[in-house]
Amino acid sequence: MLIVVAVALLRPDGRILLQKRPEGRDMAGLWEFPGGKLEAGEQAEAALARELAEELDIHVEPQNLLPACFASAAIGSKDLLLLLYTCRIWEKLPQSVEGQELGWFTLSQMEDLEMPPADIPLLGLLERILRP
């Protein structure tokens, strides 16, 4: 099983950051929540903070990552478990370190985007969590 940690970075206006998978990678062109693979022996929140520093050049304290929901999907011959966190506090403006396109979207805008199979069910779950 492949365990992936990801985050919904939440701006005060309710928009959430997504990144577009670059060409040459699996699922290229699809929009996804930022994050990455959990390495052996790594705590999920620490892994996510590391991934955000590497991919977006932002600093997130692990205690500011709040568990939100999860989803699973079969990706080829692997089973993927995606753990999604929310975060409202980070340092620096997110920027693409690896050259992928970034965008801030509302949940309703995300419903019209092409996303990886494991990310799609998270939209409805996030809406329930974030609904006032």
Short mmCIF file of N, CA, C and O in Angstrom, two decimals:
data_model
loop_
_atom_site.label_atom_id
_atom_site.label_comp_id
_atom_site.label_asym_id
_atom_site.label_seq_id
_atom_site.Cartn_x
_atom_site.Cartn_y
_atom_site.Cartn_z
N MET A 1 0.84 -1.18 0.00
CA MET A 1 0.00 0.00 0.00
C MET A 1 0.88 1.24 0.00
O MET A 1 1.84 1.33 0.74
N LEU A 2 0.51 2.18 -0.83
CA LEU A 2 1.21 3.45 -0.93
C LEU A 2 0.43 4.48 -0.12
O LEU A 2 -0.75 4.70 -0.38
N ILE A 3 1.07 5.08 0.87
CA ILE A 3 0.42 6.10 1.69
C ILE A 3 0.93 7.47 1.26
O ILE A 3 2.13 7.72 1.19
N VAL A 4 -0.03 8.35 0.96
CA VAL A 4 0.27 9.70 0.51
C VAL A 4 -0.42 10.68 1.45
O VAL A 4 -1.56 10.47 1.86
N VAL A 5 0.29 11.74 1.81
CA VAL A 5 -0.26 12.81 2.64
C VAL A 5 -0.41 14.05 1.77
O VAL A 5 0.43 14.33 0.92
N ALA A 6 -1.52 14.76 1.97
CA ALA A 6 -1.78 15.96 1.17
C ALA A 6 -2.49 16.97 2.05
O ALA A 6 -2.97 16.65 3.14
N VAL A 7 -2.57 18.20 1.53
CA VAL A 7 -3.17 19.27 2.34
C VAL A 7 -4.08 20.16 1.49
O VAL A 7 -3.82 20.38 0.31
N ALA A 8 -5.14 20.62 2.13
CA ALA A 8 -5.97 21.68 1.59
C ALA A 8 -5.53 22.95 2.31
O ALA A 8 -5.91 23.18 3.46
N LEU A 9 -4.66 23.75 1.66
CA LEU A 9 -4.25 25.03 2.22
C LEU A 9 -5.41 25.99 2.02
O LEU A 9 -5.83 26.25 0.89
N LEU A 10 -5.95 26.52 3.12
CA LEU A 10 -7.16 27.32 3.09
C LEU A 10 -6.86 28.80 3.30
O LEU A 10 -6.35 29.19 4.34
N ARG A 11 -7.19 29.61 2.30
CA ARG A 11 -7.08 31.06 2.45
C ARG A 11 -8.31 31.58 3.18
O ARG A 11 -9.36 30.92 3.18
N PRO A 12 -8.23 32.78 3.77
CA PRO A 12 -9.40 33.36 4.44
C PRO A 12 -10.63 33.52 3.54
O PRO A 12 -11.75 33.47 4.00
N ASP A 13 -10.41 33.66 2.21
CA ASP A 13 -11.55 33.81 1.29
C ASP A 13 -12.17 32.47 0.90
O ASP A 13 -13.07 32.42 0.08
N GLY A 14 -11.67 31.38 1.50
CA GLY A 14 -12.24 30.06 1.23
C GLY A 14 -11.62 29.31 0.07
O GLY A 14 -11.96 28.16 -0.18
N ARG A 15 -10.71 29.93 -0.63
CA ARG A 15 -10.05 29.24 -1.76
C ARG A 15 -8.98 28.29 -1.24
O ARG A 15 -8.37 28.52 -0.21
N ILE A 16 -8.78 27.23 -2.01
CA ILE A 16 -7.86 26.16 -1.65
C ILE A 16 -6.82 26.01 -2.77
O ILE A 16 -7.17 26.05 -3.95
N LEU A 17 -5.57 25.80 -2.38
CA LEU A 17 -4.49 25.66 -3.36
C LEU A 17 -4.46 24.25 -3.95
O LEU A 17 -4.51 23.27 -3.22
N LEU A 18 -4.38 24.20 -5.27
CA LEU A 18 -4.14 22.94 -5.99
C LEU A 18 -2.93 23.13 -6.88
O LEU A 18 -2.60 24.25 -7.26
N GLN A 19 -2.29 22.02 -7.21
CA GLN A 19 -1.17 22.05 -8.15
C GLN A 19 -1.47 21.08 -9.29
O GLN A 19 -2.15 20.08 -9.11
N LYS A 20 -0.97 21.43 -10.46
CA LYS A 20 -1.20 20.61 -11.65
C LYS A 20 0.00 19.68 -11.84
O LYS A 20 1.15 20.14 -11.82
N ARG A 21 -0.28 18.40 -12.01
CA ARG A 21 0.80 17.44 -12.20
C ARG A 21 1.52 17.73 -13.52
O ARG A 21 0.89 17.89 -14.56
N PRO A 22 2.86 17.81 -13.47
CA PRO A 22 3.62 18.18 -14.67
C PRO A 22 3.67 17.07 -15.71
O PRO A 22 3.45 15.89 -15.41
N GLU A 23 3.95 17.48 -16.93
CA GLU A 23 4.11 16.53 -18.04
C GLU A 23 5.25 15.56 -17.71
O GLU A 23 6.19 15.92 -17.02
N GLY A 24 5.13 14.34 -18.20
CA GLY A 24 6.15 13.34 -17.97
C GLY A 24 5.96 12.53 -16.70
O GLY A 24 6.73 11.63 -16.42
N ARG A 25 4.93 12.85 -15.91
CA ARG A 25 4.65 12.11 -14.68
C ARG A 25 3.31 11.41 -14.83
O ARG A 25 2.49 11.78 -15.68
N ASP A 26 3.08 10.38 -14.02
CA ASP A 26 1.78 9.73 -14.01
C ASP A 26 0.70 10.77 -13.77
O ASP A 26 0.88 11.68 -12.97
N MET A 27 -0.41 10.62 -14.44
CA MET A 27 -1.57 11.51 -14.31
C MET A 27 -1.23 12.97 -14.61
O MET A 27 -1.76 13.89 -14.00
N ALA A 28 -0.32 13.18 -15.56
CA ALA A 28 0.08 14.53 -15.96
C ALA A 28 -1.14 15.35 -16.36
O ALA A 28 -2.08 14.83 -16.97
N GLY A 29 -1.14 16.62 -15.96
CA GLY A 29 -2.21 17.54 -16.33
C GLY A 29 -3.39 17.54 -15.37
O GLY A 29 -4.29 18.36 -15.51
N LEU A 30 -3.41 16.64 -14.40
CA LEU A 30 -4.50 16.60 -13.43
C LEU A 30 -4.18 17.51 -12.25
O LEU A 30 -3.03 17.64 -11.84
N TRP A 31 -5.21 18.14 -11.70
CA TRP A 31 -5.06 19.01 -10.53
C TRP A 31 -5.14 18.17 -9.26
O TRP A 31 -5.99 17.27 -9.18
N GLU A 32 -4.27 18.46 -8.29
CA GLU A 32 -4.25 17.68 -7.06
C GLU A 32 -3.92 18.57 -5.87
O GLU A 32 -3.39 19.67 -6.02
N PHE A 33 -4.21 18.04 -4.69
CA PHE A 33 -3.80 18.71 -3.45
C PHE A 33 -2.30 18.52 -3.29
O PHE A 33 -1.77 17.44 -3.57
N PRO A 34 -1.56 19.53 -2.84
CA PRO A 34 -0.12 19.39 -2.64
C PRO A 34 0.19 18.36 -1.56
O PRO A 34 -0.55 18.23 -0.58
N GLY A 35 1.29 17.67 -1.73
CA GLY A 35 1.72 16.67 -0.75
C GLY A 35 2.64 15.67 -1.40
O GLY A 35 3.24 15.93 -2.44
N GLY A 36 2.74 14.50 -0.78
CA GLY A 36 3.63 13.48 -1.32
C GLY A 36 3.61 12.21 -0.50
O GLY A 36 2.81 12.05 0.42
N LYS A 37 4.53 11.34 -0.84
CA LYS A 37 4.60 10.01 -0.23
C LYS A 37 5.16 10.07 1.18
O LYS A 37 6.06 10.85 1.47
N LEU A 38 4.62 9.21 2.00
CA LEU A 38 5.11 9.02 3.35
C LEU A 38 6.31 8.08 3.27
O LEU A 38 6.22 7.00 2.69
N GLU A 39 7.44 8.51 3.81
CA GLU A 39 8.64 7.66 3.80
C GLU A 39 8.66 6.77 5.03
O GLU A 39 8.04 7.09 6.05
N ALA A 40 9.37 5.66 4.95
CA ALA A 40 9.44 4.70 6.05
C ALA A 40 9.88 5.39 7.34
O ALA A 40 10.84 6.17 7.35
N GLY A 41 9.14 5.14 8.41
CA GLY A 41 9.49 5.68 9.72
C GLY A 41 9.11 7.14 9.93
O GLY A 41 9.40 7.71 10.97
N GLU A 42 8.47 7.75 8.95
CA GLU A 42 8.13 9.17 9.03
C GLU A 42 6.71 9.35 9.55
O GLU A 42 5.79 8.65 9.13
N GLN A 43 6.51 10.31 10.44
CA GLN A 43 5.18 10.65 10.91
C GLN A 43 4.48 11.43 9.81
O GLN A 43 5.09 12.23 9.11
N ALA A 44 3.16 11.22 9.66
CA ALA A 44 2.42 11.81 8.55
C ALA A 44 2.54 13.34 8.52
O ALA A 44 2.80 13.92 7.46
N GLU A 45 2.36 14.00 9.64
CA GLU A 45 2.41 15.46 9.67
C GLU A 45 3.81 15.98 9.34
O GLU A 45 3.97 16.98 8.65
N ALA A 46 4.83 15.30 9.83
CA ALA A 46 6.21 15.70 9.52
C ALA A 46 6.50 15.50 8.03
O ALA A 46 7.16 16.34 7.40
N ALA A 47 6.00 14.41 7.47
CA ALA A 47 6.19 14.16 6.04
C ALA A 47 5.52 15.24 5.21
O ALA A 47 6.09 15.73 4.22
N LEU A 48 4.32 15.63 5.60
CA LEU A 48 3.60 16.65 4.85
C LEU A 48 4.30 18.00 4.95
O LEU A 48 4.46 18.71 3.95
N ALA A 49 4.77 18.36 6.13
CA ALA A 49 5.52 19.61 6.29
C ALA A 49 6.77 19.59 5.41
O ALA A 49 7.11 20.60 4.76
N ARG A 50 7.46 18.45 5.35
CA ARG A 50 8.65 18.32 4.49
C ARG A 50 8.28 18.49 3.02
O ARG A 50 8.93 19.23 2.28
N GLU A 51 7.22 17.81 2.59
CA GLU A 51 6.80 17.89 1.19
C GLU A 51 6.42 19.32 0.80
O GLU A 51 6.74 19.79 -0.29
N LEU A 52 5.74 20.03 1.69
CA LEU A 52 5.33 21.40 1.39
C LEU A 52 6.54 22.34 1.28
O LEU A 52 6.56 23.24 0.44
N ALA A 53 7.54 22.10 2.10
CA ALA A 53 8.77 22.89 1.98
C ALA A 53 9.47 22.60 0.66
O ALA A 53 9.94 23.52 -0.02
N GLU A 54 9.52 21.32 0.27
CA GLU A 54 10.19 20.93 -0.97
C GLU A 54 9.44 21.40 -2.21
O GLU A 54 10.06 21.86 -3.17
N GLU A 55 8.11 21.28 -2.22
CA GLU A 55 7.32 21.57 -3.42
C GLU A 55 6.88 23.02 -3.54
O GLU A 55 6.78 23.55 -4.65
N LEU A 56 6.58 23.67 -2.40
CA LEU A 56 5.99 25.01 -2.43
C LEU A 56 6.82 26.08 -1.73
O LEU A 56 6.43 27.23 -1.69
N ASP A 57 7.95 25.68 -1.15
CA ASP A 57 8.83 26.60 -0.43
C ASP A 57 8.09 27.35 0.67
O ASP A 57 8.28 28.56 0.86
N ILE A 58 7.21 26.64 1.39
CA ILE A 58 6.52 27.24 2.53
C ILE A 58 6.89 26.46 3.78
O ILE A 58 7.28 25.29 3.71
N HIS A 59 6.75 27.12 4.93
CA HIS A 59 7.01 26.47 6.21
C HIS A 59 5.68 26.28 6.92
O HIS A 59 4.93 27.24 7.11
N VAL A 60 5.41 25.03 7.29
CA VAL A 60 4.19 24.69 8.02
C VAL A 60 4.60 23.93 9.28
O VAL A 60 5.37 22.97 9.21
N GLU A 61 4.11 24.38 10.42
CA GLU A 61 4.34 23.64 11.66
C GLU A 61 3.40 22.43 11.67
O GLU A 61 2.21 22.58 11.38
N PRO A 62 3.93 21.24 11.97
CA PRO A 62 3.07 20.05 11.96
C PRO A 62 1.80 20.18 12.80
O PRO A 62 0.76 19.65 12.42
N GLN A 63 1.85 20.94 13.90
CA GLN A 63 0.65 21.09 14.74
C GLN A 63 -0.43 21.93 14.06
O GLN A 63 -1.58 21.92 14.49
N ASN A 64 -0.10 22.63 12.96
CA ASN A 64 -1.09 23.39 12.21
C ASN A 64 -1.75 22.58 11.10
O ASN A 64 -2.59 23.10 10.37
N LEU A 65 -1.35 21.32 10.96
CA LEU A 65 -1.96 20.41 9.99
C LEU A 65 -3.04 19.61 10.71
O LEU A 65 -2.75 18.80 11.58
N LEU A 66 -4.29 19.87 10.35
CA LEU A 66 -5.42 19.21 11.01
C LEU A 66 -5.96 18.09 10.15
O LEU A 66 -6.34 18.32 8.99
N PRO A 67 -6.02 16.85 10.67
CA PRO A 67 -6.57 15.74 9.89
C PRO A 67 -8.00 16.05 9.45
O PRO A 67 -8.82 16.50 10.26
N ALA A 68 -8.30 15.82 8.18
CA ALA A 68 -9.62 16.15 7.66
C ALA A 68 -10.37 14.89 7.21
O ALA A 68 -11.45 14.60 7.70
N CYS A 69 -9.82 14.16 6.26
CA CYS A 69 -10.49 12.99 5.71
C CYS A 69 -9.48 12.15 4.93
O CYS A 69 -8.32 12.53 4.80
N PHE A 70 -9.93 11.04 4.42
CA PHE A 70 -9.04 10.19 3.63
C PHE A 70 -9.84 9.56 2.50
O PHE A 70 -11.06 9.54 2.51
N ALA A 71 -9.11 9.04 1.51
CA ALA A 71 -9.71 8.32 0.40
C ALA A 71 -8.72 7.26 -0.05
O ALA A 71 -7.52 7.35 0.23
N SER A 72 -9.23 6.28 -0.74
CA SER A 72 -8.36 5.24 -1.29
C SER A 72 -8.71 5.03 -2.75
O SER A 72 -9.81 5.34 -3.20
N ALA A 73 -7.74 4.50 -3.49
CA ALA A 73 -7.94 4.23 -4.91
C ALA A 73 -6.91 3.21 -5.35
O ALA A 73 -5.82 3.13 -4.79
N ALA A 74 -7.27 2.45 -6.37
CA ALA A 74 -6.32 1.55 -7.00
C ALA A 74 -5.61 2.34 -8.09
O ALA A 74 -6.25 2.94 -8.95
N ILE A 75 -4.29 2.37 -8.01
CA ILE A 75 -3.47 3.07 -9.00
C ILE A 75 -2.58 2.01 -9.63
O ILE A 75 -1.56 1.62 -9.06
N GLY A 76 -2.98 1.53 -10.81
CA GLY A 76 -2.25 0.44 -11.43
C GLY A 76 -2.33 -0.79 -10.55
O GLY A 76 -3.42 -1.20 -10.14
N SER A 77 -1.19 -1.34 -10.18
CA SER A 77 -1.16 -2.54 -9.34
C SER A 77 -1.05 -2.18 -7.85
O SER A 77 -0.98 -3.07 -7.02
N LYS A 78 -1.05 -0.89 -7.53
CA LYS A 78 -0.89 -0.46 -6.14
C LYS A 78 -2.21 0.04 -5.58
O LYS A 78 -3.06 0.57 -6.30
N ASP A 79 -2.36 -0.10 -4.28
CA ASP A 79 -3.47 0.51 -3.55
C ASP A 79 -2.94 1.76 -2.90
O ASP A 79 -1.93 1.73 -2.19
N LEU A 80 -3.62 2.87 -3.13
CA LEU A 80 -3.19 4.16 -2.59
C LEU A 80 -4.14 4.58 -1.49
O LEU A 80 -5.36 4.49 -1.63
N LEU A 81 -3.59 5.05 -0.38
CA LEU A 81 -4.35 5.63 0.71
C LEU A 81 -3.91 7.08 0.81
O LEU A 81 -2.73 7.37 1.04
N LEU A 82 -4.85 8.00 0.61
CA LEU A 82 -4.57 9.44 0.62
C LEU A 82 -5.14 10.04 1.89
O LEU A 82 -6.35 10.00 2.12
N LEU A 83 -4.26 10.58 2.73
CA LEU A 83 -4.64 11.24 3.98
C LEU A 83 -4.64 12.74 3.73
O LEU A 83 -3.59 13.31 3.39
N LEU A 84 -5.81 13.38 3.86
CA LEU A 84 -5.90 14.81 3.60
C LEU A 84 -6.01 15.59 4.90
O LEU A 84 -6.81 15.25 5.77
N TYR A 85 -5.22 16.63 5.00
CA TYR A 85 -5.20 17.54 6.14
C TYR A 85 -5.69 18.90 5.65
O TYR A 85 -5.67 19.19 4.46
N THR A 86 -6.10 19.75 6.58
CA THR A 86 -6.35 21.15 6.27
C THR A 86 -5.32 21.98 7.02
O THR A 86 -4.78 21.56 8.04
N CYS A 87 -5.05 23.17 6.48
CA CYS A 87 -4.09 24.07 7.11
C CYS A 87 -4.48 25.50 6.76
O CYS A 87 -4.72 25.81 5.59
N ARG A 88 -4.52 26.34 7.78
CA ARG A 88 -4.84 27.76 7.59
C ARG A 88 -3.66 28.67 7.93
O ARG A 88 -3.71 29.86 7.70
N ILE A 89 -2.58 28.09 8.47
CA ILE A 89 -1.43 28.88 8.92
C ILE A 89 -0.15 28.32 8.30
O ILE A 89 0.19 27.15 8.51
N TRP A 90 0.54 29.16 7.54
CA TRP A 90 1.84 28.79 6.98
C TRP A 90 2.65 30.06 6.78
O TRP A 90 2.10 31.16 6.80
N GLU A 91 3.94 29.89 6.61
CA GLU A 91 4.84 31.02 6.39
C GLU A 91 5.29 31.04 4.94
O GLU A 91 5.64 29.99 4.39
N LYS A 92 5.29 32.22 4.34
CA LYS A 92 5.71 32.49 2.97
C LYS A 92 4.56 32.24 1.99
O LYS A 92 3.61 31.51 2.29
N LEU A 93 4.67 32.82 0.84
CA LEU A 93 3.70 32.65 -0.22
C LEU A 93 4.05 31.39 -1.01
O LEU A 93 5.18 31.23 -1.46
N PRO A 94 3.09 30.45 -1.16
CA PRO A 94 3.41 29.24 -1.92
C PRO A 94 3.85 29.57 -3.34
O PRO A 94 3.25 30.42 -4.01
N GLN A 95 4.92 28.91 -3.76
CA GLN A 95 5.41 29.05 -5.12
C GLN A 95 5.84 27.69 -5.63
O GLN A 95 6.22 26.83 -4.84
N SER A 96 5.78 27.50 -6.91
CA SER A 96 6.11 26.22 -7.51
C SER A 96 7.62 26.05 -7.62
O SER A 96 8.26 26.69 -8.44
N VAL A 97 8.16 25.19 -6.79
CA VAL A 97 9.60 24.90 -6.83
C VAL A 97 9.93 23.99 -8.01
O VAL A 97 10.97 24.13 -8.64
N GLU A 98 9.02 23.07 -8.33
CA GLU A 98 9.26 22.07 -9.38
C GLU A 98 8.64 22.45 -10.72
O GLU A 98 8.58 21.64 -11.63
N GLY A 99 8.13 23.68 -10.83
CA GLY A 99 7.61 24.15 -12.11
C GLY A 99 6.17 23.80 -12.42
O GLY A 99 5.69 24.13 -13.51
N GLN A 100 5.46 23.17 -11.50
CA GLN A 100 4.07 22.84 -11.79
C GLN A 100 3.19 24.09 -11.61
O GLN A 100 3.50 24.98 -10.84
N GLU A 101 2.09 24.12 -12.35
CA GLU A 101 1.15 25.23 -12.26
C GLU A 101 0.40 25.16 -10.93
O GLU A 101 0.04 24.08 -10.47
N LEU A 102 0.18 26.32 -10.31
CA LEU A 102 -0.58 26.41 -9.06
C LEU A 102 -1.82 27.24 -9.30
O LEU A 102 -1.82 28.13 -10.15
N GLY A 103 -2.86 26.96 -8.53
CA GLY A 103 -4.08 27.76 -8.61
C GLY A 103 -4.87 27.69 -7.33
O GLY A 103 -4.82 26.68 -6.62
N TRP A 104 -5.57 28.78 -7.02
CA TRP A 104 -6.44 28.85 -5.84
C TRP A 104 -7.88 28.71 -6.33
O TRP A 104 -8.32 29.49 -7.19
N PHE A 105 -8.62 27.75 -5.80
CA PHE A 105 -9.95 27.43 -6.28
C PHE A 105 -10.95 27.30 -5.13
O PHE A 105 -10.58 26.90 -4.03
N THR A 106 -12.21 27.60 -5.43
CA THR A 106 -13.28 27.28 -4.50
C THR A 106 -13.62 25.80 -4.68
O THR A 106 -13.27 25.20 -5.71
N LEU A 107 -14.33 25.24 -3.72
CA LEU A 107 -14.74 23.84 -3.85
C LEU A 107 -15.62 23.65 -5.08
O LEU A 107 -15.49 22.65 -5.78
N SER A 108 -16.50 24.59 -5.36
CA SER A 108 -17.36 24.43 -6.54
C SER A 108 -16.55 24.49 -7.83
O SER A 108 -16.85 23.77 -8.79
N GLN A 109 -15.51 25.31 -7.90
CA GLN A 109 -14.66 25.35 -9.08
C GLN A 109 -13.90 24.03 -9.24
O GLN A 109 -13.66 23.57 -10.35
N MET A 110 -13.50 23.43 -8.12
CA MET A 110 -12.75 22.17 -8.17
C MET A 110 -13.57 21.04 -8.80
O MET A 110 -13.00 20.14 -9.41
N GLU A 111 -14.88 21.10 -8.67
CA GLU A 111 -15.73 20.05 -9.23
C GLU A 111 -15.63 19.99 -10.74
O GLU A 111 -15.92 18.96 -11.34
N ASP A 112 -15.20 21.07 -11.39
CA ASP A 112 -15.06 21.12 -12.85
C ASP A 112 -13.65 20.79 -13.32
O ASP A 112 -13.40 20.77 -14.52
N LEU A 113 -12.72 20.55 -12.39
CA LEU A 113 -11.33 20.25 -12.75
C LEU A 113 -11.12 18.75 -12.89
O LEU A 113 -11.79 17.96 -12.22
N GLU A 114 -10.19 18.37 -13.74
CA GLU A 114 -9.78 16.98 -13.83
C GLU A 114 -8.81 16.71 -12.70
O GLU A 114 -7.80 17.41 -12.56
N MET A 115 -9.13 15.70 -11.87
CA MET A 115 -8.33 15.38 -10.70
C MET A 115 -8.05 13.88 -10.65
O MET A 115 -8.79 13.09 -11.24
N PRO A 116 -7.00 13.46 -9.93
CA PRO A 116 -6.73 12.03 -9.77
C PRO A 116 -7.90 11.34 -9.05
O PRO A 116 -8.62 11.97 -8.26
N PRO A 117 -8.09 10.05 -9.28
CA PRO A 117 -9.22 9.32 -8.69
C PRO A 117 -9.31 9.42 -7.17
O PRO A 117 -10.42 9.49 -6.64
N ALA A 118 -8.20 9.44 -6.47
CA ALA A 118 -8.25 9.50 -5.00
C ALA A 118 -8.63 10.88 -4.49
O ALA A 118 -9.13 11.01 -3.37
N ASP A 119 -8.42 11.92 -5.28
CA ASP A 119 -8.73 13.29 -4.84
C ASP A 119 -10.21 13.63 -4.97
O ASP A 119 -10.75 14.41 -4.19
N ILE A 120 -10.88 13.06 -5.95
CA ILE A 120 -12.27 13.42 -6.26
C ILE A 120 -13.22 13.23 -5.07
O ILE A 120 -13.98 14.15 -4.73
N PRO A 121 -13.21 12.07 -4.37
CA PRO A 121 -14.15 11.92 -3.26
C PRO A 121 -13.86 12.86 -2.09
O PRO A 121 -14.73 13.12 -1.26
N LEU A 122 -12.67 13.42 -2.03
CA LEU A 122 -12.31 14.33 -0.95
C LEU A 122 -13.06 15.66 -1.04
O LEU A 122 -13.26 16.33 -0.04
N LEU A 123 -13.50 16.02 -2.24
CA LEU A 123 -14.17 17.30 -2.41
C LEU A 123 -15.48 17.35 -1.60
O LEU A 123 -15.73 18.33 -0.89
N GLY A 124 -16.29 16.32 -1.70
CA GLY A 124 -17.53 16.27 -0.94
C GLY A 124 -17.29 16.20 0.55
O GLY A 124 -18.00 16.84 1.34
N LEU A 125 -16.27 15.46 0.95
CA LEU A 125 -15.94 15.36 2.37
C LEU A 125 -15.46 16.71 2.90
O LEU A 125 -15.85 17.13 3.99
N LEU A 126 -14.62 17.40 2.12
CA LEU A 126 -14.14 18.72 2.53
C LEU A 126 -15.30 19.71 2.65
O LEU A 126 -15.34 20.52 3.58
N GLU A 127 -16.24 19.64 1.71
CA GLU A 127 -17.38 20.55 1.75
C GLU A 127 -18.16 20.37 3.06
O GLU A 127 -18.53 21.34 3.70
N ARG A 128 -18.33 19.13 3.49
CA ARG A 128 -19.05 18.88 4.75
C ARG A 128 -18.27 19.40 5.96
O ARG A 128 -18.84 19.93 6.90
N ILE A 129 -16.95 19.27 5.91
CA ILE A 129 -16.10 19.71 7.01
C ILE A 129 -16.05 21.23 7.09
O ILE A 129 -16.11 21.81 8.18
N LEU A 130 -15.97 21.89 5.95
CA LEU A 130 -15.76 23.33 5.91
C LEU A 130 -17.05 24.14 5.91
O LEU A 130 -17.01 25.35 6.08
N ARG A 131 -18.17 23.48 5.70
CA ARG A 131 -19.47 24.18 5.67
C ARG A 131 -19.71 24.89 6.99
O ARG A 131 -19.56 24.28 8.06
N PRO A 132 -20.08 26.18 6.95
CA PRO A 132 -20.32 26.92 8.20
C PRO A 132 -21.56 26.44 8.94
O PRO A 132 -22.41 25.83 8.43
#
